[in-house]
Tab-separated table of C-alpha atoms in Angstrom:
chain	number	residue	atom	x	y	z
A	1	UNK	CA	93.983	79.708	62.541
A	2	UNK	CA	91.267	82.317	62.533
A	3	UNK	CA	90.570	84.557	59.865
A	4	UNK	CA	90.831	88.171	61.279
A	5	UNK	CA	89.241	91.411	60.039
A	6	UNK	CA	91.258	94.747	59.011
A	7	UNK	CA	89.353	96.504	61.913
A	8	UNK	CA	90.531	94.035	64.599
A	9	UNK	CA	94.339	94.284	63.385
A	10	UNK	CA	93.761	98.003	63.452
A	11	UNK	CA	92.553	97.943	67.011
A	12	UNK	CA	95.464	95.715	68.146
A	13	UNK	CA	98.015	98.112	66.411
A	14	UNK	CA	96.363	100.995	68.361
A	15	UNK	CA	96.349	99.259	71.628
A	16	UNK	CA	99.878	97.863	71.362
A	17	UNK	CA	102.011	100.306	68.930
A	18	UNK	CA	102.948	97.201	67.129
A	19	UNK	CA	103.189	96.782	63.181
A	20	UNK	CA	100.313	95.565	61.020
A	21	UNK	CA	101.698	92.145	60.252
A	22	UNK	CA	102.942	91.324	63.696
A	23	UNK	CA	99.470	92.021	64.789
A	24	UNK	CA	97.786	90.149	62.214
A	25	UNK	CA	99.985	86.961	63.066
A	26	UNK	CA	99.065	87.329	66.631
A	27	UNK	CA	95.519	87.600	66.298
A	28	UNK	CA	95.727	84.621	64.014
A	29	UNK	CA	97.509	82.805	66.502
A	30	UNK	CA	95.172	83.874	69.228
A	31	UNK	CA	91.911	82.676	67.231
A	32	UNK	CA	90.810	86.265	67.116
A	33	UNK	CA	91.332	86.746	70.805
A	34	UNK	CA	92.500	90.264	71.374
A	35	UNK	CA	93.616	90.180	75.084
A	36	UNK	CA	95.475	86.935	73.887
A	37	UNK	CA	97.074	88.471	71.074
A	38	UNK	CA	98.289	91.218	73.414
A	39	UNK	CA	99.754	88.632	75.492
A	40	UNK	CA	101.328	86.931	72.631
A	41	UNK	CA	102.883	89.978	71.478
A	42	UNK	CA	104.098	90.943	74.848
A	43	UNK	CA	105.944	87.422	75.053
A	44	UNK	CA	107.774	88.074	71.894
A	45	UNK	CA	108.841	91.585	73.137
A	46	UNK	CA	106.749	93.459	70.638
A	47	UNK	CA	104.683	95.286	72.693
A	48	UNK	CA	106.422	96.396	76.178
A	49	UNK	CA	103.455	97.877	77.628
A	50	UNK	CA	100.126	96.828	76.287
A	51	UNK	CA	97.105	99.301	76.638
A	52	UNK	CA	93.771	98.061	77.415
A	53	UNK	CA	91.759	97.915	73.986
A	54	UNK	CA	88.043	99.114	73.492
A	55	UNK	CA	88.729	102.436	75.622
A	56	UNK	CA	86.654	104.617	73.197
A	57	UNK	CA	85.847	108.084	74.851
A	58	UNK	CA	81.988	108.595	75.234
A	59	UNK	CA	81.024	111.995	76.187
A	60	UNK	CA	79.463	113.300	79.339
A	61	UNK	CA	80.900	114.352	82.619
A	62	UNK	CA	83.067	112.702	85.703
A	63	UNK	CA	82.650	114.815	88.632
A	64	UNK	CA	84.222	114.324	92.407
A	65	UNK	CA	82.550	116.200	95.227
A	66	UNK	CA	83.200	116.299	98.840
A	67	UNK	CA	80.911	117.509	101.591
A	68	UNK	CA	82.442	117.219	104.915
A	69	UNK	CA	83.453	113.788	105.362
A	70	UNK	CA	81.583	112.223	102.695
A	71	UNK	CA	82.308	112.391	98.756
A	72	UNK	CA	81.197	110.928	95.776
A	73	UNK	CA	82.929	110.333	92.394
A	74	UNK	CA	79.944	110.169	89.619
A	75	UNK	CA	80.043	109.781	85.648
A	76	UNK	CA	77.085	110.640	83.575
A	77	UNK	CA	77.467	110.291	79.876
A	78	UNK	CA	75.601	111.761	76.996
A	79	UNK	CA	75.817	111.484	73.349
A	80	UNK	CA	77.763	114.871	72.424
A	81	UNK	CA	80.368	117.256	73.995
A	82	UNK	CA	78.258	120.019	72.852
A	83	UNK	CA	75.489	118.758	75.025
A	84	UNK	CA	78.056	117.980	77.902
A	85	UNK	CA	78.525	121.623	78.198
A	86	UNK	CA	75.095	122.602	78.404
A	87	UNK	CA	74.610	124.241	82.008
A	88	UNK	CA	71.528	122.315	82.759
A	89	UNK	CA	73.141	119.036	82.294
A	90	UNK	CA	76.317	120.093	84.619
A	91	UNK	CA	73.810	121.023	87.081
A	92	UNK	CA	71.865	117.722	86.937
A	93	UNK	CA	75.383	115.842	87.031
A	94	UNK	CA	76.220	118.218	90.446
A	95	UNK	CA	72.758	117.220	91.768
A	96	UNK	CA	73.317	113.507	91.176
A	97	UNK	CA	76.584	113.497	93.020
A	98	UNK	CA	74.959	115.396	95.970
A	99	UNK	CA	72.120	112.832	95.868
A	100	UNK	CA	74.757	110.025	96.169
A	101	UNK	CA	76.292	111.836	99.359
A	102	UNK	CA	73.078	112.447	100.963
A	103	UNK	CA	70.965	109.088	100.240
A	104	UNK	CA	73.995	106.418	100.164
A	105	UNK	CA	72.322	104.522	97.334
A	106	UNK	CA	73.172	100.650	97.033
A	107	UNK	CA	73.622	100.999	93.341
A	108	UNK	CA	72.637	102.754	90.131
A	109	UNK	CA	69.017	101.410	90.286
A	110	UNK	CA	68.661	102.475	93.721
A	111	UNK	CA	70.207	106.004	92.899
A	112	UNK	CA	67.659	106.452	89.960
A	113	UNK	CA	64.748	105.842	92.283
A	114	UNK	CA	65.948	108.070	95.052
A	115	UNK	CA	64.916	111.652	95.361
A	116	UNK	CA	66.991	113.899	93.585
A	117	UNK	CA	68.688	116.437	95.996
A	118	UNK	CA	67.117	119.842	95.991
A	119	UNK	CA	64.150	118.440	94.283
A	120	UNK	CA	61.094	116.454	94.732
A	121	UNK	CA	61.380	114.074	91.744
A	122	UNK	CA	63.349	110.947	91.556
A	123	UNK	CA	66.829	111.140	89.901
A	124	UNK	CA	65.139	109.286	87.025
A	125	UNK	CA	62.298	111.499	86.691
A	126	UNK	CA	64.701	114.182	86.611
A	127	UNK	CA	66.818	112.678	83.896
A	128	UNK	CA	63.466	112.290	81.754
A	129	UNK	CA	62.595	116.069	82.131
A	130	UNK	CA	66.038	116.709	80.939
A	131	UNK	CA	65.998	114.615	77.979
A	132	UNK	CA	62.959	116.425	76.827
A	133	UNK	CA	64.915	119.667	76.789
A	134	UNK	CA	68.093	118.526	75.521
A	135	UNK	CA	66.911	115.573	73.208
A	136	UNK	CA	70.061	113.452	73.613
A	137	UNK	CA	70.233	110.119	75.493
A	138	UNK	CA	71.985	110.473	79.083
A	139	UNK	CA	73.071	107.432	81.051
A	140	UNK	CA	74.071	107.521	84.787
A	141	UNK	CA	76.823	105.251	84.644
A	142	UNK	CA	78.700	104.649	87.693
A	143	UNK	CA	79.504	106.076	91.167
A	144	UNK	CA	81.375	105.509	94.159
A	145	UNK	CA	80.793	106.919	97.711
A	146	UNK	CA	83.529	107.303	100.284
A	147	UNK	CA	83.647	108.367	103.854
A	148	UNK	CA	86.579	109.774	105.704
A	149	UNK	CA	89.159	112.659	104.992
A	150	UNK	CA	88.836	113.070	101.341
A	151	UNK	CA	90.557	115.001	98.684
A	152	UNK	CA	88.805	115.330	95.273
A	153	UNK	CA	90.470	116.456	91.959
A	154	UNK	CA	88.651	117.017	88.577
A	155	UNK	CA	90.512	116.970	85.423
A	156	UNK	CA	90.275	118.716	81.890
A	157	UNK	CA	86.500	119.864	82.612
A	158	UNK	CA	85.170	116.426	83.636
A	159	UNK	CA	87.290	114.039	81.617
A	160	UNK	CA	88.702	112.498	84.893
A	161	UNK	CA	87.443	112.521	88.162
A	162	UNK	CA	89.606	111.266	91.313
A	163	UNK	CA	88.852	110.936	95.099
A	164	UNK	CA	91.700	110.106	97.479
A	165	UNK	CA	91.059	108.866	100.856
A	166	UNK	CA	93.551	109.477	103.720
A	167	UNK	CA	93.992	107.844	107.073
A	168	UNK	CA	95.428	110.495	109.386
A	169	UNK	CA	95.715	111.994	112.934
A	170	UNK	CA	96.139	115.561	111.620
A	171	UNK	CA	93.155	118.111	110.740
A	172	UNK	CA	91.854	117.566	107.069
A	173	UNK	CA	93.009	121.039	106.032
A	174	UNK	CA	96.605	120.510	107.006
A	175	UNK	CA	96.705	117.324	104.826
A	176	UNK	CA	94.794	118.648	101.713
A	177	UNK	CA	97.887	119.394	99.934
A	178	UNK	CA	99.391	116.015	100.437
A	179	UNK	CA	96.117	114.193	99.181
A	180	UNK	CA	95.781	116.680	96.173
A	181	UNK	CA	99.454	115.679	94.945
A	182	UNK	CA	98.232	112.022	95.400
A	183	UNK	CA	95.087	112.639	93.407
A	184	UNK	CA	97.187	114.541	90.448
A	185	UNK	CA	99.351	111.473	90.279
A	186	UNK	CA	96.377	109.107	90.074
A	187	UNK	CA	94.720	111.172	87.386
A	188	UNK	CA	97.987	111.409	85.150
A	189	UNK	CA	99.582	108.079	85.953
A	190	UNK	CA	96.404	105.641	86.485
A	191	UNK	CA	97.867	103.369	88.695
A	192	UNK	CA	96.026	100.076	88.773
A	193	UNK	CA	96.662	99.177	92.194
A	194	UNK	CA	97.428	101.195	95.641
A	195	UNK	CA	100.511	99.008	96.712
A	196	UNK	CA	102.264	95.832	95.871
A	197	UNK	CA	100.088	93.969	98.421
A	198	UNK	CA	96.924	94.785	96.545
A	199	UNK	CA	98.238	92.963	93.248
A	200	UNK	CA	96.431	89.889	92.737
A	201	UNK	CA	98.423	86.674	92.683
A	202	UNK	CA	97.356	85.503	89.517
A	203	UNK	CA	98.184	89.118	88.009
A	204	UNK	CA	101.906	88.599	89.254
A	205	UNK	CA	102.032	84.883	87.875
A	206	UNK	CA	100.854	86.112	84.358
A	207	UNK	CA	103.624	88.746	84.553
A	208	UNK	CA	106.290	86.274	85.364
A	209	UNK	CA	105.006	83.862	82.654
A	210	UNK	CA	105.299	86.633	79.720
A	211	UNK	CA	108.819	87.765	81.341
A	212	UNK	CA	110.065	84.170	81.109
A	213	UNK	CA	108.538	84.035	77.532
A	214	UNK	CA	110.164	87.199	76.433
A	215	UNK	CA	113.647	85.916	77.914
A	216	UNK	CA	113.078	82.687	75.988
A	217	UNK	CA	112.799	84.811	72.760
A	218	UNK	CA	116.063	86.494	73.257
A	219	UNK	CA	119.294	84.304	72.315
A	220	UNK	CA	121.358	86.023	75.049
A	221	UNK	CA	118.823	84.983	77.743
A	222	UNK	CA	117.579	81.591	76.473
A	223	UNK	CA	121.018	79.890	76.841
A	224	UNK	CA	121.014	80.661	80.540
A	225	UNK	CA	119.840	78.015	83.148
A	226	UNK	CA	116.150	78.011	84.132
A	227	UNK	CA	117.011	79.191	87.723
A	228	UNK	CA	118.827	82.157	86.837
A	229	UNK	CA	116.257	83.084	84.381
A	230	UNK	CA	113.483	82.749	86.788
A	231	UNK	CA	115.779	84.937	89.526
A	232	UNK	CA	116.028	87.336	86.684
A	233	UNK	CA	112.163	87.558	86.189
A	234	UNK	CA	111.582	87.916	90.019
A	235	UNK	CA	113.789	91.121	89.829
A	236	UNK	CA	111.928	92.182	86.785
A	237	UNK	CA	108.436	92.140	88.828
A	238	UNK	CA	109.900	94.896	90.930
A	239	UNK	CA	109.466	97.173	87.604
A	240	UNK	CA	105.833	96.100	87.464
A	241	UNK	CA	105.118	97.431	90.849
A	242	UNK	CA	106.657	100.871	90.209
A	243	UNK	CA	104.811	101.262	86.894
A	244	UNK	CA	101.297	99.944	88.261
A	245	UNK	CA	101.291	100.679	92.149
A	246	UNK	CA	100.389	104.170	93.251
A	247	UNK	CA	102.620	104.077	96.357
A	248	UNK	CA	105.659	102.612	94.223
A	249	UNK	CA	105.437	105.011	91.253
A	250	UNK	CA	107.946	107.630	90.834
A	251	UNK	CA	106.237	110.846	92.078
A	252	UNK	CA	105.333	113.199	89.095
A	253	UNK	CA	106.533	116.454	91.142
A	254	UNK	CA	109.704	114.528	91.976
A	255	UNK	CA	110.825	111.597	90.370
A	256	UNK	CA	113.701	110.977	92.489
A	257	UNK	CA	111.114	109.610	95.209
A	258	UNK	CA	108.030	107.477	95.204
A	259	UNK	CA	104.642	108.759	96.087
A	260	UNK	CA	104.942	106.510	98.922
A	261	UNK	CA	108.114	108.326	100.338
A	262	UNK	CA	106.335	111.620	99.387
A	263	UNK	CA	103.647	110.836	101.566
A	264	UNK	CA	106.011	109.696	104.426
A	265	UNK	CA	107.845	112.930	103.999
A	266	UNK	CA	104.791	115.071	104.218
A	267	UNK	CA	103.605	113.216	107.323
A	268	UNK	CA	107.124	113.822	109.115
A	269	UNK	CA	106.863	117.648	108.040
A	270	UNK	CA	103.469	117.944	109.411
A	271	UNK	CA	104.293	116.256	112.552
A	272	UNK	CA	101.721	113.524	112.506
A	273	UNK	CA	100.517	110.179	110.467
A	274	UNK	CA	99.399	109.818	106.819
A	275	UNK	CA	98.557	106.981	104.811
A	276	UNK	CA	96.761	106.568	101.719
A	277	UNK	CA	94.071	104.190	102.288
A	278	UNK	CA	92.239	104.132	99.131
A	279	UNK	CA	91.457	105.977	95.825
A	280	UNK	CA	88.824	105.871	93.022
A	281	UNK	CA	89.616	107.074	89.583
A	282	UNK	CA	86.907	107.412	86.794
A	283	UNK	CA	87.860	108.272	83.400
A	284	UNK	CA	84.882	109.585	81.094
A	285	UNK	CA	83.952	107.203	78.489
A	286	UNK	CA	86.324	104.320	79.715
A	287	UNK	CA	85.287	101.176	77.976
A	288	UNK	CA	82.118	102.442	76.234
A	289	UNK	CA	82.100	101.715	72.421
A	290	UNK	CA	80.981	104.467	70.397
A	291	UNK	CA	79.516	104.024	67.018
A	292	UNK	CA	82.140	105.216	64.377
A	293	UNK	CA	80.374	107.184	61.861
A	294	UNK	CA	81.392	107.046	58.048
A	295	UNK	CA	80.913	110.571	56.798
A	296	UNK	CA	81.447	109.362	53.155
A	297	UNK	CA	78.626	106.700	53.618
A	298	UNK	CA	76.168	108.947	55.519
A	299	UNK	CA	76.534	111.633	52.614
A	300	UNK	CA	76.106	108.797	49.915
A	301	UNK	CA	73.155	107.845	51.835
A	302	UNK	CA	71.419	110.903	52.119
A	303	UNK	CA	72.117	111.633	48.441
A	304	UNK	CA	70.672	108.392	47.519
A	305	UNK	CA	67.328	109.167	49.623
A	306	UNK	CA	67.043	112.569	47.805
A	307	UNK	CA	66.927	110.620	44.382
């Protein structure tokens, strides 16, 4: 079995909500592989809903902007929240989003090479000019450009940016509230998929394997024939859909109906057709590892340097 560090155990505890010794054993059994350890804990029924590890917040702004029938969701990162609140930084992020809308760049490199909206310099040159003023590292991390009937939503001053695309035969202003409610749902509940058809087959198979392993750990379930357990597992997959698929989630404003039913009801009330075609959700700092500063060590190092 692999030897695991206290920091690895701590991260797994944070990601799953499971106790220290169980996390330690799972990591040892998984030879230090965190994702495998999460699966082991779930199979034992210890982690009912594993969170993704390593999603440490980084500073910056996520914005979602629509102009006409074109929109962009953009994330630009910076070192501190203080600098993220700088008006010039905010203006830069807004200009980057507008550049995405106007220039339709293929990727981040193409975006940085494009002339920034409202200026005569490239996005990269504008970023370097801003760096000279702010003196903090800035990274244009990612963007997504969409076309169609779009509804944007920005949460928490730029902590989460969402864009919902609707297929509809109704005017955009008529369906705005429906789209906004769907965007709020995406921001709050962070669905992994649009609908059950979007869930990859391998993800479903893995979920069934975990459910079967959980039942094998349960004395009451373990005694049942395998065919019966397989049937129960199929039923439990339905819960996976309601937790992870936007259109099957309970609607946050009325948990007696699903999001899909809410959209259907809205279309009927408005006398037209509305379908959620696509959505984008960026969360600031998602998956970025930030340096964990140890204040005591920093002070000690400073004191040592002054001797």
